[in-house]
Each structure stands twice: as C-alpha cells, then as structure tokens.
PDB file of C-alpha atoms in Angstrom:
ATOM      1  CA  MET I  27     122.807 122.831  85.741  1.00  0.00           C
ATOM      2  CA  THR I  28     124.955 121.548  88.698  1.00  0.00           C
ATOM      3  CA  LEU I  29     128.565 121.020  87.904  1.00  0.00           C
ATOM      4  CA  GLY I  30     129.752 119.676  91.343  1.00  0.00           C
ATOM      5  CA  PHE I  31     132.897 117.654  90.605  1.00  0.00           C
ATOM      6  CA  GLU I  32     136.404 117.273  91.644  1.00  0.00           C
ATOM      7  CA  GLU I  33     139.215 117.819  89.216  1.00  0.00           C
ATOM      8  CA  VAL I  34     142.001 115.160  89.478  1.00  0.00           C
ATOM      9  CA  ARG I  35     145.196 114.200  87.649  1.00  0.00           C
ATOM     10  CA  LEU I  36     146.226 110.490  87.323  1.00  0.00           C
ATOM     11  CA  ARG I  37     149.805 109.612  86.859  1.00  0.00           C
ATOM     12  CA  LEU I  38     150.109 106.395  84.962  1.00  0.00           C
ATOM     13  CA  PRO I  39     153.361 104.658  84.224  1.00  0.00           C
ATOM     14  CA  HIS I  40     153.447 106.054  80.612  1.00  0.00           C
ATOM     15  CA  ILE I  41     151.232 109.131  80.663  1.00  0.00           C
ATOM     16  CA  GLU I  42     149.400 111.566  82.948  1.00  0.00           C
ATOM     17  CA  LEU I  43     145.639 111.789  82.471  1.00  0.00           C
ATOM     18  CA  ALA I  44     142.949 114.298  83.704  1.00  0.00           C
ATOM     19  CA  ALA I  45     139.427 113.457  85.019  1.00  0.00           C
ATOM     20  CA  GLN I  46     136.370 114.933  86.607  1.00  0.00           C
ATOM     21  CA  VAL I  47     135.100 112.998  89.591  1.00  0.00           C
ATOM     22  CA  TYR I  48     131.351 113.194  90.516  1.00  0.00           C
ATOM     23  CA  GLY I  49     129.415 111.695  93.300  1.00  0.00           C
ATOM     24  CA  PRO I  50     129.935 110.302  96.828  1.00  0.00           C
ATOM     25  CA  GLU I  51     133.278 108.508  97.682  1.00  0.00           C
ATOM     26  CA  GLN I  52     131.389 105.452  98.593  1.00  0.00           C
ATOM     27  CA  GLY I  53     129.264 105.349  95.503  1.00  0.00           C
ATOM     28  CA  ILE I  54     129.185 102.547  92.969  1.00  0.00           C
ATOM     29  CA  PRO I  55     132.338 102.916  90.911  1.00  0.00           C
ATOM     30  CA  VAL I  56     131.760 104.003  87.267  1.00  0.00           C
ATOM     31  CA  ILE I  57     134.383 105.227  84.656  1.00  0.00           C
ATOM     32  CA  ALA I  58     132.792 107.467  82.072  1.00  0.00           C
ATOM     33  CA  LEU I  59     134.412 107.570  78.586  1.00  0.00           C
ATOM     34  CA  HIS I  60     133.758 110.313  76.055  1.00  0.00           C
ATOM     35  CA  GLY I  61     133.723 110.392  72.259  1.00  0.00           C
ATOM     36  CA  TRP I  62     136.436 111.109  69.699  1.00  0.00           C
ATOM     37  CA  LEU I  63     137.649 114.780  69.917  1.00  0.00           C
ATOM     38  CA  ASP I  64     135.418 115.454  72.911  1.00  0.00           C
ATOM     39  CA  ASN I  65     136.501 115.498  76.583  1.00  0.00           C
ATOM     40  CA  ALA I  66     135.266 114.822  80.118  1.00  0.00           C
ATOM     41  CA  ALA I  67     132.761 117.754  79.804  1.00  0.00           C
ATOM     42  CA  SER I  68     130.706 115.350  77.675  1.00  0.00           C
ATOM     43  CA  PHE I  69     129.225 114.170  80.989  1.00  0.00           C
ATOM     44  CA  ALA I  70     128.602 117.693  82.511  1.00  0.00           C
ATOM     45  CA  ARG I  71     124.831 117.505  82.164  1.00  0.00           C
ATOM     46  CA  LEU I  72     124.446 113.742  82.740  1.00  0.00           C
ATOM     47  CA  ALA I  73     126.744 112.944  85.650  1.00  0.00           C
ATOM     48  CA  PRO I  74     124.951 115.205  88.218  1.00  0.00           C
ATOM     49  CA  LYS I  75     121.708 113.347  87.311  1.00  0.00           C
ATOM     50  CA  LEU I  76     123.039 109.953  88.159  1.00  0.00           C
ATOM     51  CA  SER I  77     122.554 109.036  91.743  1.00  0.00           C
ATOM     52  CA  GLY I  78     124.565 106.921  94.126  1.00  0.00           C
ATOM     53  CA  LEU I  79     127.494 106.594  91.695  1.00  0.00           C
ATOM     54  CA  ARG I  80     131.205 107.529  91.994  1.00  0.00           C
ATOM     55  CA  ILE I  81     131.806 108.682  88.484  1.00  0.00           C
ATOM     56  CA  VAL I  82     135.352 109.195  87.061  1.00  0.00           C
ATOM     57  CA  ALA I  83     134.761 111.126  83.804  1.00  0.00           C
ATOM     58  CA  LEU I  84     138.125 110.624  82.100  1.00  0.00           C
ATOM     59  CA  ASP I  85     139.872 112.815  79.426  1.00  0.00           C
ATOM     60  CA  PHE I  86     141.258 110.253  77.056  1.00  0.00           C
ATOM     61  CA  ALA I  87     144.935 110.621  76.197  1.00  0.00           C
ATOM     62  CA  GLY I  88     145.385 113.419  73.680  1.00  0.00           C
ATOM     63  CA  HIS I  89     141.977 114.991  74.659  1.00  0.00           C
ATOM     64  CA  GLY I  90     140.939 117.732  77.204  1.00  0.00           C
ATOM     65  CA  HIS I  91     143.529 118.280  79.950  1.00  0.00           C
ATOM     66  CA  SER I  92     145.207 114.876  79.531  1.00  0.00           C
ATOM     67  CA  ASP I  93     148.743 114.613  78.185  1.00  0.00           C
ATOM     68  CA  HIS I  94     149.439 113.759  74.637  1.00  0.00           C
ATOM     69  CA  ARG I  95     151.046 110.472  73.846  1.00  0.00           C
ATOM     70  CA  ALA I  96     154.823 110.358  73.344  1.00  0.00           C
ATOM     71  CA  PRO I  97     156.297 111.001  69.902  1.00  0.00           C
ATOM     72  CA  GLY I  98     156.032 107.947  67.764  1.00  0.00           C
ATOM     73  CA  ALA I  99     153.079 106.516  69.735  1.00  0.00           C
ATOM     74  CA  GLY I 100     149.516 106.189  68.297  1.00  0.00           C
ATOM     75  CA  TYR I 101     145.951 106.304  69.487  1.00  0.00           C
ATOM     76  CA  ALA I 102     144.741 102.788  68.839  1.00  0.00           C
ATOM     77  CA  LEU I 103     141.501 101.728  70.549  1.00  0.00           C
ATOM     78  CA  TRP I 104     143.248  99.019  72.547  1.00  0.00           C
ATOM     79  CA  ASP I 105     145.670 101.563  73.969  1.00  0.00           C
ATOM     80  CA  TYR I 106     142.731 103.407  75.449  1.00  0.00           C
ATOM     81  CA  VAL I 107     141.581 100.158  76.902  1.00  0.00           C
ATOM     82  CA  HIS I 108     144.929  99.723  78.565  1.00  0.00           C
ATOM     83  CA  ASP I 109     144.755 103.325  79.989  1.00  0.00           C
ATOM     84  CA  VAL I 110     141.291 102.716  81.480  1.00  0.00           C
ATOM     85  CA  LEU I 111     142.460  99.552  83.240  1.00  0.00           C
ATOM     86  CA  LEU I 112     145.342 101.526  84.733  1.00  0.00           C
ATOM     87  CA  VAL I 113     142.967 104.286  85.860  1.00  0.00           C
ATOM     88  CA  ALA I 114     140.872 101.676  87.646  1.00  0.00           C
ATOM     89  CA  GLU I 115     144.008 100.417  89.382  1.00  0.00           C
ATOM     90  CA  GLN I 116     144.727 104.054  90.539  1.00  0.00           C
ATOM     91  CA  PHE I 117     141.275 104.057  92.280  1.00  0.00           C
ATOM     92  CA  GLY I 118     141.719 100.564  93.636  1.00  0.00           C
ATOM     93  CA  TRP I 119     138.741  99.334  91.758  1.00  0.00           C
ATOM     94  CA  GLN I 120     138.760  95.694  91.023  1.00  0.00           C
ATOM     95  CA  ARG I 121     135.145  95.822  89.736  1.00  0.00           C
ATOM     96  CA  PHE I 122     133.589  98.824  88.201  1.00  0.00           C
ATOM     97  CA  SER I 123     130.934  99.785  85.566  1.00  0.00           C
ATOM     98  CA  LEU I 124     131.552 101.654  82.376  1.00  0.00           C
ATOM     99  CA  LEU I 125     129.612 104.587  80.901  1.00  0.00           C
ATOM    100  CA  GLY I 126     130.608 105.217  77.296  1.00  0.00           C
ATOM    101  CA  HIS I 127     129.537 107.604  74.519  1.00  0.00           C
ATOM    102  CA  SER I 128     130.494 107.038  70.978  1.00  0.00           C
ATOM    103  CA  MET I 129     134.200 106.180  70.792  1.00  0.00           C
ATOM    104  CA  GLY I 130     134.008 105.828  74.528  1.00  0.00           C
ATOM    105  CA  ALA I 131     131.312 103.215  74.132  1.00  0.00           C
ATOM    106  CA  ILE I 132     133.559 101.297  71.744  1.00  0.00           C
ATOM    107  CA  VAL I 133     136.427 101.303  74.169  1.00  0.00           C
ATOM    108  CA  SER I 134     134.037 100.283  76.910  1.00  0.00           C
ATOM    109  CA  LEU I 135     132.770  97.339  74.855  1.00  0.00           C
ATOM    110  CA  LEU I 136     136.402  96.117  74.084  1.00  0.00           C
ATOM    111  CA  LEU I 137     137.358  96.339  77.769  1.00  0.00           C
ATOM    112  CA  ALA I 138     134.091  94.590  79.030  1.00  0.00           C
ATOM    113  CA  ALA I 139     134.472  91.725  76.548  1.00  0.00           C
ATOM    114  CA  THR I 140     138.173  91.225  77.248  1.00  0.00           C
ATOM    115  CA  PHE I 141     138.054  91.562  81.026  1.00  0.00           C
ATOM    116  CA  PRO I 142     134.655  90.330  82.087  1.00  0.00           C
ATOM    117  CA  GLU I 143     135.822  89.786  85.611  1.00  0.00           C
ATOM    118  CA  ARG I 144     136.445  93.577  85.972  1.00  0.00           C
ATOM    119  CA  VAL I 145     133.277  95.107  84.481  1.00  0.00           C
ATOM    120  CA  GLN I 146     130.100  94.956  86.473  1.00  0.00           C
ATOM    121  CA  ARG I 147     127.739  96.789  84.064  1.00  0.00           C
ATOM    122  CA  LEU I 148     128.003  98.305  80.567  1.00  0.00           C
ATOM    123  CA  ALA I 149     126.073 101.583  79.845  1.00  0.00           C
ATOM    124  CA  LEU I 150     126.522 102.801  76.241  1.00  0.00           C
ATOM    125  CA  ILE I 151     125.239 105.905  74.502  1.00  0.00           C
ATOM    126  CA  ASP I 152     125.022 105.924  70.670  1.00  0.00           C
ATOM    127  CA  GLY I 153     128.101 103.732  70.167  1.00  0.00           C
ATOM    128  CA  LEU I 154     128.983 100.120  70.215  1.00  0.00           C
ATOM    129  CA  ILE I 155     131.470  98.825  67.579  1.00  0.00           C
ATOM    130  CA  PRO I 156     134.143 100.699  65.614  1.00  0.00           C
ATOM    131  CA  PRO I 157     133.923 101.343  61.969  1.00  0.00           C
ATOM    132  CA  THR I 158     135.019  98.148  60.226  1.00  0.00           C
ATOM    133  CA  ALA I 159     136.785  97.125  57.051  1.00  0.00           C
ATOM    134  CA  GLU I 160     137.122  93.725  55.508  1.00  0.00           C
ATOM    135  CA  ALA I 161     140.550  92.069  54.871  1.00  0.00           C
ATOM    136  CA  ASP I 162     140.903  93.033  51.304  1.00  0.00           C
ATOM    137  CA  ALA I 163     140.896  96.743  52.226  1.00  0.00           C
ATOM    138  CA  ALA I 164     143.840  96.408  54.529  1.00  0.00           C
ATOM    139  CA  VAL I 165     146.577  97.395  52.114  1.00  0.00           C
ATOM    140  CA  THR I 166     144.793 100.614  51.090  1.00  0.00           C
ATOM    141  CA  THR I 167     143.902 101.436  54.677  1.00  0.00           C
ATOM    142  CA  LEU I 168     147.550 101.206  55.818  1.00  0.00           C
ATOM    143  CA  ALA I 169     148.756 103.134  52.813  1.00  0.00           C
ATOM    144  CA  ASP I 170     146.261 106.003  53.423  1.00  0.00           C
ATOM    145  CA  SER I 171     147.241 106.097  57.138  1.00  0.00           C
ATOM    146  CA  LEU I 172     151.022 106.267  56.435  1.00  0.00           C
ATOM    147  CA  ARG I 173     150.555 109.004  53.814  1.00  0.00           C
ATOM    148  CA  ALA I 174     148.552 111.006  56.400  1.00  0.00           C
ATOM    149  CA  GLN I 175     151.267 110.491  59.030  1.00  0.00           C
ATOM    150  CA  LEU I 176     153.904 111.846  56.647  1.00  0.00           C
ATOM    151  CA  ALA I 177     151.843 114.905  55.865  1.00  0.00           C
ATOM    152  CA  LEU I 178     150.980 115.619  59.468  1.00  0.00           C
ATOM    153  CA  PRO I 179     153.989 117.996  60.367  1.00  0.00           C
ATOM    154  CA  ALA I 180     152.695 120.479  57.867  1.00  0.00           C
ATOM    155  CA  LYS I 181     149.133 120.469  59.323  1.00  0.00           C
ATOM    156  CA  ARG I 182     148.211 123.363  61.573  1.00  0.00           C
ATOM    157  CA  LYS I 183     145.389 123.724  63.945  1.00  0.00           C
ATOM    158  CA  PRO I 184     142.911 126.465  63.314  1.00  0.00           C
ATOM    159  CA  VAL I 185     142.960 129.478  65.598  1.00  0.00           C
ATOM    160  CA  TYR I 186     139.709 131.080  66.675  1.00  0.00           C
ATOM    161  CA  PRO I 187     139.249 134.629  67.914  1.00  0.00           C
ATOM    162  CA  SER I 188     137.029 133.654  70.671  1.00  0.00           C
ATOM    163  CA  LEU I 189     135.596 130.726  72.611  1.00  0.00           C
ATOM    164  CA  GLU I 190     132.168 131.498  71.077  1.00  0.00           C
ATOM    165  CA  LYS I 191     133.485 131.233  67.483  1.00  0.00           C
ATOM    166  CA  ALA I 192     135.252 127.924  68.339  1.00  0.00           C
ATOM    167  CA  ALA I 193     131.989 126.612  69.795  1.00  0.00           C
ATOM    168  CA  GLN I 194     130.055 127.675  66.655  1.00  0.00           C
ATOM    169  CA  VAL I 195     132.517 125.615  64.482  1.00  0.00           C
ATOM    170  CA  ARG I 196     132.314 122.657  66.929  1.00  0.00           C
ATOM    171  CA  GLN I 197     128.552 122.798  66.740  1.00  0.00           C
ATOM    172  CA  ARG I 198     128.698 121.845  63.079  1.00  0.00           C
ATOM    173  CA  GLY I 199     131.372 119.158  63.561  1.00  0.00           C
ATOM    174  CA  VAL I 200     131.077 115.378  63.792  1.00  0.00           C
ATOM    175  CA  GLY I 201     127.945 114.443  65.576  1.00  0.00           C
ATOM    176  CA  HIS I 202     126.276 117.854  65.380  1.00  0.00           C
ATOM    177  CA  VAL I 203     125.805 119.272  68.863  1.00  0.00           C
ATOM    178  CA  SER I 204     123.743 122.112  70.363  1.00  0.00           C
ATOM    179  CA  PHE I 205     125.571 125.378  70.859  1.00  0.00           C
ATOM    180  CA  GLU I 206     125.321 124.982  74.716  1.00  0.00           C
ATOM    181  CA  ALA I 207     126.919 121.506  74.406  1.00  0.00           C
ATOM    182  CA  ALA I 208     129.595 122.895  72.109  1.00  0.00           C
ATOM    183  CA  GLU I 209     130.410 125.557  74.615  1.00  0.00           C
ATOM    184  CA  LEU I 210     130.806 123.087  77.427  1.00  0.00           C
ATOM    185  CA  LEU I 211     133.194 121.003  75.278  1.00  0.00           C
ATOM    186  CA  ALA I 212     135.077 124.117  74.150  1.00  0.00           C
ATOM    187  CA  GLN I 213     135.508 125.526  77.758  1.00  0.00           C
ATOM    188  CA  ARG I 214     137.503 122.344  78.618  1.00  0.00           C
ATOM    189  CA  GLY I 215     138.995 121.607  75.183  1.00  0.00           C
ATOM    190  CA  LEU I 216     140.490 125.009  74.193  1.00  0.00           C
ATOM    191  CA  MET I 217     143.757 126.666  75.064  1.00  0.00           C
ATOM    192  CA  PRO I 218     144.872 130.255  74.574  1.00  0.00           C
ATOM    193  CA  VAL I 219     147.492 130.884  71.798  1.00  0.00           C
ATOM    194  CA  PRO I 220     148.667 134.094  70.070  1.00  0.00           C
ATOM    195  CA  GLY I 221     145.631 135.333  68.110  1.00  0.00           C
ATOM    196  CA  GLY I 222     142.947 133.579  70.056  1.00  0.00           C
ATOM    197  CA  TYR I 223     142.191 130.042  71.011  1.00  0.00           C
ATOM    198  CA  THR I 224     142.841 126.573  69.598  1.00  0.00           C
ATOM    199  CA  TRP I 225     141.966 123.056  70.570  1.00  0.00           C
ATOM    200  CA  ARG I 226     144.189 121.099  73.084  1.00  0.00           C
ATOM    201  CA  THR I 227     143.686 117.915  71.235  1.00  0.00           C
ATOM    202  CA  ASP I 228     146.598 116.049  69.693  1.00  0.00           C
ATOM    203  CA  ASN I 229     146.782 116.496  65.889  1.00  0.00           C
ATOM    204  CA  ARG I 230     147.441 112.732  65.540  1.00  0.00           C
ATOM    205  CA  LEU I 231     143.859 112.111  66.730  1.00  0.00           C
ATOM    206  CA  THR I 232     142.764 113.046  63.107  1.00  0.00           C
ATOM    207  CA  LEU I 233     144.891 110.479  61.492  1.00  0.00           C
ATOM    208  CA  PRO I 234     143.079 107.614  59.761  1.00  0.00           C
ATOM    209  CA  SER I 235     143.498 104.114  61.426  1.00  0.00           C
ATOM    210  CA  PRO I 236     146.260 102.027  59.976  1.00  0.00           C
ATOM    211  CA  LEU I 237     144.201  98.911  60.615  1.00  0.00           C
ATOM    212  CA  ARG I 238     140.523  98.341  61.133  1.00  0.00           C
ATOM    213  CA  LEU I 239     138.760  95.297  62.660  1.00  0.00           C
ATOM    214  CA  THR I 240     136.705  93.280  60.360  1.00  0.00           C
ATOM    215  CA  ARG I 241     132.889  93.048  61.009  1.00  0.00           C
ATOM    216  CA  LYS I 242     133.564  89.472  62.242  1.00  0.00           C
ATOM    217  CA  HIS I 243     136.215  90.678  64.663  1.00  0.00           C
ATOM    218  CA  ALA I 244     133.890  93.423  66.080  1.00  0.00           C
ATOM    219  CA  ARG I 245     130.949  91.178  66.432  1.00  0.00           C
ATOM    220  CA  ALA I 246     133.179  88.621  68.334  1.00  0.00           C
ATOM    221  CA  PHE I 247     133.608  91.283  71.128  1.00  0.00           C
ATOM    222  CA  VAL I 248     129.777  91.773  71.311  1.00  0.00           C
ATOM    223  CA  SER I 249     129.330  87.978  71.550  1.00  0.00           C
ATOM    224  CA  ALA I 250     131.926  87.832  74.375  1.00  0.00           C
ATOM    225  CA  LEU I 251     129.973  90.191  76.639  1.00  0.00           C
ATOM    226  CA  SER I 252     128.890  88.637  79.814  1.00  0.00           C
ATOM    227  CA  CYS I 253     127.920  91.544  82.007  1.00  0.00           C
ATOM    228  CA  PRO I 254     124.528  93.336  81.856  1.00  0.00           C
ATOM    229  CA  SER I 255     124.718  95.688  78.941  1.00  0.00           C
ATOM    230  CA  LYS I 256     122.386  98.506  77.871  1.00  0.00           C
ATOM    231  CA  LEU I 257     122.617 100.622  74.719  1.00  0.00           C
ATOM    232  CA  LEU I 258     120.815 103.891  74.175  1.00  0.00           C
ATOM    233  CA  VAL I 259     120.410 104.638  70.452  1.00  0.00           C
ATOM    234  CA  ALA I 260     119.727 108.228  69.527  1.00  0.00           C
ATOM    235  CA  GLU I 261     116.897 108.343  66.898  1.00  0.00           C
ATOM    236  CA  HIS I 262     118.828 111.045  64.987  1.00  0.00           C
ATOM    237  CA  GLY I 263     122.274 109.923  65.985  1.00  0.00           C
ATOM    238  CA  LEU I 264     125.084 108.097  64.214  1.00  0.00           C
ATOM    239  CA  LEU I 265     124.208 104.538  65.180  1.00  0.00           C
ATOM    240  CA  ALA I 266     120.632 104.780  63.709  1.00  0.00           C
ATOM    241  CA  GLN I 267     122.253 105.553  60.264  1.00  0.00           C
ATOM    242  CA  ARG I 268     124.225 102.205  60.288  1.00  0.00           C
ATOM    243  CA  GLU I 269     122.316  99.924  57.820  1.00  0.00           C
ATOM    244  CA  GLY I 270     121.233  96.620  59.313  1.00  0.00           C
ATOM    245  CA  LEU I 271     122.391  97.358  62.782  1.00  0.00           C
ATOM    246  CA  GLY I 272     118.946  97.239  64.386  1.00  0.00           C
ATOM    247  CA  ASP I 273     118.226  93.769  62.949  1.00  0.00           C
ATOM    248  CA  TRP I 274     121.610  92.582  64.304  1.00  0.00           C
ATOM    249  CA  LEU I 275     121.160  94.098  67.760  1.00  0.00           C
ATOM    250  CA  VAL I 276     117.936  92.148  68.424  1.00  0.00           C
ATOM    251  CA  GLN I 277     120.101  88.988  68.047  1.00  0.00           C
ATOM    252  CA  THR I 278     122.372  90.107  70.976  1.00  0.00           C
ATOM    253  CA  ALA I 279     122.017  90.076  74.699  1.00  0.00           C
ATOM    254  CA  ILE I 280     122.296  93.802  74.795  1.00  0.00           C
ATOM    255  CA  GLN I 281     119.313  95.803  76.036  1.00  0.00           C
ATOM    256  CA  VAL I 282     118.574  98.399  73.495  1.00  0.00           C
ATOM    257  CA  GLU I 283     116.426 101.506  73.933  1.00  0.00           C
ATOM    258  CA  TYR I 284     115.742 104.248  71.393  1.00  0.00           C
ATOM    259  CA  LEU I 285     115.496 107.817  72.623  1.00  0.00           C
ATOM    260  CA  PRO I 286     114.720 111.130  70.733  1.00  0.00           C
ATOM    261  CA  GLY I 287     117.673 113.333  70.057  1.00  0.00           C
ATOM    262  CA  GLY I 288     121.024 113.455  68.225  1.00  0.00           C
ATOM    263  CA  HIS I 289     124.423 111.802  68.771  1.00  0.00           C
ATOM    264  CA  HIS I 290     125.151 113.923  71.853  1.00  0.00           C
ATOM    265  CA  LEU I 291     121.619 113.609  73.368  1.00  0.00           C
ATOM    266  CA  HIS I 292     123.058 113.383  76.836  1.00  0.00           C
ATOM    267  CA  LEU I 293     124.816 116.747  76.486  1.00  0.00           C
ATOM    268  CA  ASP I 294     122.655 118.785  74.105  1.00  0.00           C
ATOM    269  CA  ASP I 295     120.101 119.916  76.676  1.00  0.00           C
ATOM    270  CA  GLU I 296     118.756 119.174  80.179  1.00  0.00           C
ATOM    271  CA  LEU I 297     115.741 117.182  78.817  1.00  0.00           C
ATOM    272  CA  GLY I 298     117.995 114.767  76.840  1.00  0.00           C
ATOM    273  CA  ALA I 299     120.315 114.317  79.811  1.00  0.00           C
ATOM    274  CA  GLN I 300     117.368 113.576  82.101  1.00  0.00           C
ATOM    275  CA  LEU I 301     116.025 111.015  79.643  1.00  0.00           C
ATOM    276  CA  VAL I 302     119.389 109.220  79.617  1.00  0.00           C
ATOM    277  CA  ALA I 303     119.661 109.506  83.335  1.00  0.00           C
ATOM    278  CA  ASP I 304     116.123 108.002  83.792  1.00  0.00           C
ATOM    279  CA  CYS I 305     117.360 105.028  81.735  1.00  0.00           C
ATOM    280  CA  PHE I 306     120.699 104.519  83.500  1.00  0.00           C
ATOM    281  CA  ASN I 307     119.880 105.263  87.095  1.00  0.00           C
ATOM    282  CA  PRO I 308     117.986 101.948  87.700  1.00  0.00           C
ATOM    283  CA  PHE I 309     120.422 100.091  85.479  1.00  0.00           C
ATOM    284  CA  LEU I 310     123.689 101.275  87.064  1.00  0.00           C
ATOM    285  CA  ASN I 311     122.287 101.035  90.576  1.00  0.00           C
ATOM    286  CA  ALA I 312     120.941  97.427  90.163  1.00  0.00           C
ATOM    287  CA  PRO I 313     122.500  94.816  92.519  1.00  0.00           C
TER     288      PRO I 313
END
C-alpha cells in the first residue's frame, strides 16, 4: 500500500484543521470527508488509487489531528459544511469535487445542494442523508440531547494498553471494519496518555443531536442537487439496511452502484479500495 501524502495544517478564522494531501499539485481539486469518529486515514487505501486528482483528505473538527471546537460550541452538520467551504478558500478553489464517506457523504450532500456553483462532482460512499426524525419527536430529541450534555463532564474516555487493543475495539465499533482498517484509523486517531492510549476525538462528538432534519427536509437537499452525483452502496453496509431507500434512490438523479463489502469497503482491504477507485476514477476525471 502506497501512503504518499503531505501532512498540512489549515488555520481557519475559528479553528485549526489537519489534512493529508494526495496527488499532483495541478490535479483536479477534490476534498475528501471521512465518517463519524473516523479521520483522514479513512482514505489511506483509496486516495493513492485515484489518478489525476489533488485530494485534500480532511480531519473534521474534533477528529484526528484537527482541533476541538471551542467550549460551548457544537458539532452540527452545517458547521462542518462551513468548515469545508473555508478549507476550499484556503486552497483558492472556487470549484472542486467532493468525495465523502458516511457522515462525510452527508456533509458533502448538504454542501453540494446549498452551493451548486462551487461543487463540480459529488462522489459518495455508503452515505447520503442524515438520520431523520419527524416534528413530533423534536421535544424528546432536544431533551435527550440536553441531558447528555449535562452528564458529559463525568464521562471519561477509555484507555487502552496498546494500539493493537484499541484497534481491536474499533474493529467492533460502528460500521464494523477489518483489523487492518482499524489499525490505520487508530494510528492517526490515538494519543498517548498515562497507562496507554486513548482517542483524540472530542467527547462531544458522542452527544445525541439536539435537532434532526425531517425526512422531507433531507430529501429537499437531494432534490436540489445539480452536479453529477454518484453513490456507491455497500451490499453489507449501513445504507443497504435503510428500508425503502433503494426504491427512493431510483427516483433521484443520483447514479447508484452496489458493491460487495461493508460500510468501510474503501478501507477494509486493497480489493475493496480498488473496486471503489475503478468506479470513481472515470467519474471524477470526467470533463
């Protein structure tokens, strides 16, 4: 596996973010966005297999080597959208494509729908719309979120005796991953502490959302897409489990392709990464 990338730090007006940059300087600009509680290493297998692209694989705020948000701030999806726009400004990119996995795919969708003049192409891996809730659940959703916020100061991160043990636990986490994939995420996502290692991620990332979009809200963003969009659905991933999604997707303009593998099919092994690359190379390099 070739890991040729440049490590960069991006000082935005409100936060400093980290990223891994792949590909030639004059390549087609692409911003790659990882999933919840992952980091830029999510693209360690895939990015080297994508040709002709200048890929900025970002650590979202609160993840990987990026700073945590200031005290009192939160991690709403639209805040990530704002961050990504500012990252594009740092690189001087008025037009760019987005490559998103899971939560990163959701953020990519929101950005592409809201700023169609900025996004050239939208490449999504096993993610599209956020979990939704209807209006009558709003009171309970907010109450649960506030209770969790009040309880957060007492919550302590687990400490693992070794990177290997942390990777074994991550392997069984959300969106089950291969041990090799978990190791890649752990190498970037862990930090040493007394007694071993713990995750760099901000504890606030585990808080439940205070407000969720309704299904109608979410689908409005999909309907607003105007750029070429392609979604890869993992046959054993999280999207495939969402009832009725397939029937709805055929009514959209999004190109949908089903691939073997789990939620992290682009990271679990070299074969899965190559299958994803074979789908996205012609798509992202198209004029």
